Short mmCIF file of C-alpha atoms in Angstrom, two decimals:
data_model
loop_
_atom_site.label_atom_id
_atom_site.label_comp_id
_atom_site.label_asym_id
_atom_site.label_seq_id
_atom_site.Cartn_x
_atom_site.Cartn_y
_atom_site.Cartn_z
CA MET A 115 4.93 9.11 -0.99
CA ASP A 116 6.72 7.93 2.11
CA PHE A 117 3.52 6.87 3.83
CA PHE A 118 2.77 4.54 1.00
CA THR A 119 6.07 2.70 1.38
CA ALA A 120 5.12 1.83 4.95
CA LEU A 121 1.65 0.84 3.74
CA ARG A 122 3.22 -1.56 1.24
CA VAL A 123 5.54 -2.98 3.96
CA SER A 124 2.55 -3.61 6.23
CA GLY A 125 0.56 -5.01 3.32
CA SER A 126 3.32 -7.56 2.68
CA GLY A 127 3.24 -8.47 6.36
CA LEU A 128 -0.51 -9.02 6.19
CA SER A 129 -0.09 -11.19 3.15
CA ALA A 130 2.57 -13.23 4.85
CA GLU A 131 0.51 -13.80 7.97
CA ARG A 132 -2.50 -14.75 5.89
CA THR A 133 -0.34 -17.38 4.13
CA ARG A 134 0.62 -18.71 7.57
CA VAL A 135 -3.05 -19.00 8.55
CA ASN A 136 -3.83 -20.72 5.28
CA LEU A 137 -1.09 -23.28 5.96
CA ALA A 138 -2.04 -23.82 9.61
CA SER A 139 -5.66 -24.37 8.52
CA SER A 140 -4.45 -26.82 5.90
CA ASN A 141 -2.49 -28.68 8.51
CA LEU A 142 -5.41 -28.80 10.89
CA ALA A 143 -7.83 -29.94 8.17
CA ASN A 144 -5.44 -32.72 7.15
CA ALA A 145 -4.46 -33.82 10.66
CA GLU A 146 -5.82 -37.31 9.94
CA THR A 147 -5.24 -37.57 6.22
CA THR A 148 -3.48 -40.77 5.35
CA ARG A 149 -3.23 -40.25 1.63
CA GLY A 150 -2.22 -37.17 -0.27
CA PRO A 151 -2.09 -36.61 -4.04
CA ASP A 152 1.16 -38.54 -4.20
CA GLY A 153 -0.25 -41.48 -2.29
CA GLN A 154 1.79 -40.60 0.82
CA PRO A 155 0.37 -39.37 4.12
CA TYR A 156 -0.02 -35.64 4.46
CA LYS A 157 3.01 -33.82 5.75
CA ARG A 158 2.59 -30.59 7.69
CA LEU A 159 3.47 -27.47 5.68
CA ASP A 160 5.46 -24.53 7.04
CA PRO A 161 6.01 -21.14 5.36
CA VAL A 162 9.57 -19.71 5.16
CA PHE A 163 9.60 -15.91 5.32
CA GLN A 164 12.09 -13.74 3.56
CA ALA A 165 12.72 -9.98 3.76
CA VAL A 166 12.47 -8.16 0.48
CA ALA A 167 13.41 -4.57 -0.37
CA MET A 168 10.41 -2.41 -1.00
CA GLU A 169 12.22 0.04 -3.30
CA GLY A 170 11.03 0.40 -6.85
CA GLN A 171 7.78 -1.32 -6.24
CA GLY A 172 4.81 0.78 -7.07
CA GLY A 173 6.79 4.01 -7.50
CA PRO A 174 10.12 5.40 -6.53
CA ALA A 175 11.31 4.99 -2.96
CA ALA A 176 10.74 8.16 -0.95
CA PRO A 177 13.62 9.64 0.89
CA GLY A 178 13.89 8.04 4.32
CA ALA A 179 12.30 4.78 3.15
CA GLU A 180 15.35 3.20 1.59
CA GLY A 181 15.93 0.65 4.33
CA ALA A 182 12.32 -0.44 4.62
CA MET A 183 12.00 -4.13 3.98
CA GLY A 184 8.77 -6.01 3.27
CA VAL A 185 8.26 -9.69 3.81
CA GLU A 186 7.31 -12.45 1.47
CA VAL A 187 6.87 -16.17 1.65
CA SER A 188 9.94 -17.46 -0.17
CA GLN A 189 8.82 -21.06 -0.02
CA VAL A 190 6.55 -23.58 1.65
CA VAL A 191 8.38 -26.54 3.08
CA ALA A 192 6.92 -29.93 4.03
CA ASP A 193 7.93 -31.11 7.48
CA GLN A 194 9.82 -34.39 6.96
CA THR A 195 9.58 -35.76 10.55
CA PRO A 196 7.94 -39.17 10.52
CA GLY A 197 4.34 -39.35 11.47
CA LYS A 198 2.92 -41.78 14.07
CA ARG A 199 2.31 -45.30 12.90
CA VAL A 200 -0.85 -47.06 13.95
CA TYR A 201 -1.50 -50.80 13.61
CA SER A 202 -4.69 -51.08 11.63
CA PRO A 203 -4.57 -53.90 9.09
CA GLY A 204 -8.09 -53.24 7.77
CA HIS A 205 -7.27 -49.68 6.71
CA PRO A 206 -7.01 -49.19 2.92
CA ASP A 207 -3.79 -47.22 3.35
CA ALA A 208 -2.10 -49.78 5.58
CA ASP A 209 1.35 -50.92 4.51
CA ALA A 210 2.48 -54.53 4.15
CA ASP A 211 2.94 -54.93 7.95
CA GLY A 212 -0.58 -53.56 8.65
CA PHE A 213 0.63 -50.13 9.87
CA VAL A 214 -0.99 -46.90 8.79
CA THR A 215 1.19 -43.78 8.88
CA PHE A 216 -0.66 -40.72 10.06
CA PRO A 217 0.38 -37.17 9.33
CA ASN A 218 3.05 -35.49 11.52
CA VAL A 219 0.58 -32.77 12.51
CA ASN A 220 0.04 -31.92 16.13
CA PRO A 221 -3.24 -30.03 16.35
CA VAL A 222 -2.19 -28.29 19.50
CA ASN A 223 0.90 -26.85 17.78
CA GLU A 224 -1.17 -25.82 14.82
CA VAL A 225 -3.67 -23.94 16.93
CA VAL A 226 -0.89 -22.09 18.68
CA ASN A 227 0.56 -21.30 15.21
CA LEU A 228 -2.85 -20.05 14.21
CA LEU A 229 -3.11 -17.76 17.19
CA SER A 230 0.38 -16.38 16.57
CA ALA A 231 -0.39 -15.73 12.89
CA SER A 232 -3.67 -14.00 13.89
CA ARG A 233 -1.77 -11.79 16.37
CA GLY A 234 0.81 -11.06 13.70
CA TYR A 235 -1.97 -10.04 11.28
CA GLU A 236 -3.43 -7.80 13.98
CA ALA A 237 -0.08 -6.18 14.62
CA ASN A 238 0.31 -5.32 10.92
CA ALA A 239 -3.26 -4.03 10.77
CA THR A 240 -2.47 -1.87 13.79
CA ALA A 241 0.61 -0.51 12.03
CA VAL A 242 -1.60 0.46 9.05
CA GLU A 243 -4.09 2.06 11.40
CA THR A 244 -1.39 4.09 13.12
CA LEU A 245 0.01 5.13 9.80
CA LYS A 246 -3.35 6.36 8.63
CA GLN A 247 -3.80 8.33 11.83
CA MET A 248 -0.35 9.84 11.43
CA ALA A 249 -1.07 10.83 7.79
CA GLN A 250 -4.36 12.46 8.83
CA ARG A 251 -2.69 14.22 11.72
CA GLY A 252 -0.03 15.54 9.36
CA LEU A 253 -2.68 16.87 7.03
CA ASP A 254 -4.51 18.47 9.99
CA ILE A 255 -1.51 20.60 10.90
CA SER A 256 -2.26 23.33 8.44
CA ARG A 257 -6.04 23.40 8.81
CA MET B 222 6.73 75.99 -25.89
CA ARG B 223 6.23 73.30 -28.50
CA SER B 224 9.69 71.98 -28.14
CA GLU B 225 9.32 71.85 -24.38
CA LEU B 226 6.22 69.77 -24.71
CA ASP B 227 7.98 67.48 -27.12
CA MET B 228 10.83 67.12 -24.65
CA ILE B 229 8.47 66.20 -21.85
CA ILE B 230 6.52 63.71 -23.99
CA GLY B 231 9.70 62.27 -25.30
CA GLY B 232 10.84 61.73 -21.71
CA VAL B 233 7.80 59.54 -21.09
CA ARG B 234 8.95 56.25 -22.40
CA PRO B 235 6.63 53.24 -22.62
CA LEU B 236 6.82 51.05 -19.55
CA GLU B 237 9.18 48.20 -20.10
CA ARG B 238 7.81 44.86 -19.30
CA PRO B 239 9.83 43.40 -16.41
CA GLU B 240 11.61 40.11 -17.24
CA ALA B 241 9.76 38.36 -14.45
CA ALA B 242 6.46 38.95 -16.25
CA HIS B 243 7.81 37.25 -19.32
CA SER B 244 8.94 34.16 -17.42
CA VAL B 245 5.63 33.88 -15.57
CA LYS B 246 3.76 34.08 -18.85
CA GLU B 247 5.97 31.40 -20.40
CA THR B 248 5.85 29.01 -17.47
CA SER B 249 2.08 29.14 -17.10
CA LYS B 250 1.55 27.04 -20.19
CA GLY B 251 1.57 23.78 -18.18
CA GLY B 252 4.65 22.06 -19.44
CA GLU B 253 7.13 19.87 -17.57
CA GLY B 254 8.39 21.26 -14.31
CA THR B 255 5.82 24.11 -14.10
CA PHE B 256 3.33 24.50 -11.30
CA THR B 257 0.36 23.65 -13.52
CA GLY B 258 2.21 20.65 -14.96
CA GLU B 259 3.15 19.36 -11.49
CA LEU B 260 -0.37 19.88 -10.26
CA SER B 261 -1.99 17.94 -13.11
CA LYS B 262 0.62 15.20 -12.63
CA ALA B 263 -0.22 15.00 -8.93
CA LEU B 264 -3.96 14.93 -9.76
CA GLY B 265 -3.31 12.15 -12.26
CA GLU B 266 -1.61 10.17 -9.47
CA VAL B 267 -4.59 10.72 -7.16
CA ASP B 268 -6.92 9.60 -9.93
CA LYS B 269 -4.77 6.52 -10.53
CA LEU B 270 -5.08 5.57 -6.86
CA GLN B 271 -8.83 6.07 -6.95
CA VAL B 272 -9.06 3.84 -10.01
CA ASP B 273 -6.85 1.28 -8.29
CA ALA B 274 -9.05 1.23 -5.20
CA ASP B 275 -12.09 0.84 -7.39
CA GLN B 276 -10.59 -2.13 -9.17
CA GLN B 277 -9.64 -3.74 -5.86
CA ALA B 278 -13.14 -3.26 -4.50
CA LYS B 279 -14.56 -4.75 -7.70
CA MET B 280 -12.23 -7.73 -7.51
CA VAL B 281 -13.25 -8.38 -3.90
CA ALA B 282 -16.94 -8.00 -4.76
CA GLU B 283 -16.44 -10.59 -7.52
CA GLY B 284 -14.89 -13.05 -5.14
CA GLY B 285 -11.22 -12.50 -6.17
CA GLY B 286 -8.54 -10.22 -4.73
CA ASN B 287 -7.99 -10.05 -1.08
CA LEU B 288 -9.38 -7.99 1.70
CA HIS B 289 -6.35 -6.25 3.11
CA GLU B 290 -5.01 -5.33 -0.36
CA MET B 291 -8.41 -3.70 -0.92
CA SER B 292 -8.33 -1.90 2.41
CA LEU B 293 -4.79 -0.61 1.71
CA ALA B 294 -5.84 0.59 -1.76
CA LEU B 295 -8.78 2.40 -0.25
CA GLU B 296 -6.56 3.82 2.40
CA LYS B 297 -4.07 5.13 -0.21
CA ALA B 298 -6.86 6.61 -2.21
CA ASP B 299 -8.27 8.28 0.92
CA ILE B 300 -5.00 9.79 2.05
CA SER B 301 -4.07 11.09 -1.41
CA MET B 302 -7.58 12.51 -1.88
CA ARG B 303 -7.31 14.33 1.42
CA LEU B 304 -3.95 15.76 0.40
CA ALA B 305 -5.39 16.91 -2.93
CA MET B 306 -8.31 18.55 -1.18
CA LYS B 307 -5.92 20.25 1.16
CA VAL B 308 -3.91 21.65 -1.76
CA ARG B 309 -7.13 22.75 -3.48
CA ASN B 310 -8.33 24.55 -0.33
CA LYS B 311 -5.00 26.27 0.03
CA LEU B 312 -5.14 27.39 -3.57
CA VAL B 313 -8.70 28.73 -3.27
CA ASP B 314 -7.79 30.48 -0.04
CA ALA B 315 -4.83 32.16 -1.72
CA TYR B 316 -6.99 33.15 -4.66
CA ASN B 317 -9.65 34.65 -2.40
CA GLU B 318 -7.01 36.49 -0.40
CA ILE B 319 -5.71 38.07 -3.57
CA MET B 320 -9.21 38.94 -4.76
CA ARG B 321 -9.88 40.70 -1.47
CA MET B 322 -6.87 42.88 -1.94
CA SER B 323 -7.91 46.49 -2.44
CA VAL B 324 -6.29 48.00 -5.46
#
């Protein structure tokens, strides 16, 4: 059904925005992490979005829905800009010169990111809500 | 007199069954492409969406899955159920309309 195509598109948008929130939270949580699993300071993570055709997923594409594209997170990239270096010779993660490299995370940017992702999620949820109202309105025509 | 009667009776031929009646009888068996077949297919689809919504809700209750996928599955199940109810009501209405017909 055509309504379901739009539901799937909105669903993919919701998933993508949730991934963005996940990554922004991860960045915020690790804003001061000087050692990751690889021994390096944490690098901020960014999602890369990619449009995907919604046809053939969960049933045949309804007429009129051929061009509808969903979104998916194609990859998560680590920001390679250098983090700030702080002189702290007593720190266990200090290098030979006594400098500790902190993550390249700016909490202010991350909070703005978080807000943007939250608004994006809301927008997709509103699209679903509108769609539901339209479907119900369509069914009410012949009452 | 007798021959006249015979002639009249002979003129009354048995009613031929119209072709349309044949085809209606044949198509009402519920095969592919018939109304009954399509109806049960659509009902199966509705049932599938209900089961899907059920599974999603179960997954969320168990701590897995995710919330919006569950909401979307519930929404799909809701819309398709409403559509099925609409079709059912229309069918019952049509049936009642025919039953009210004075013969």
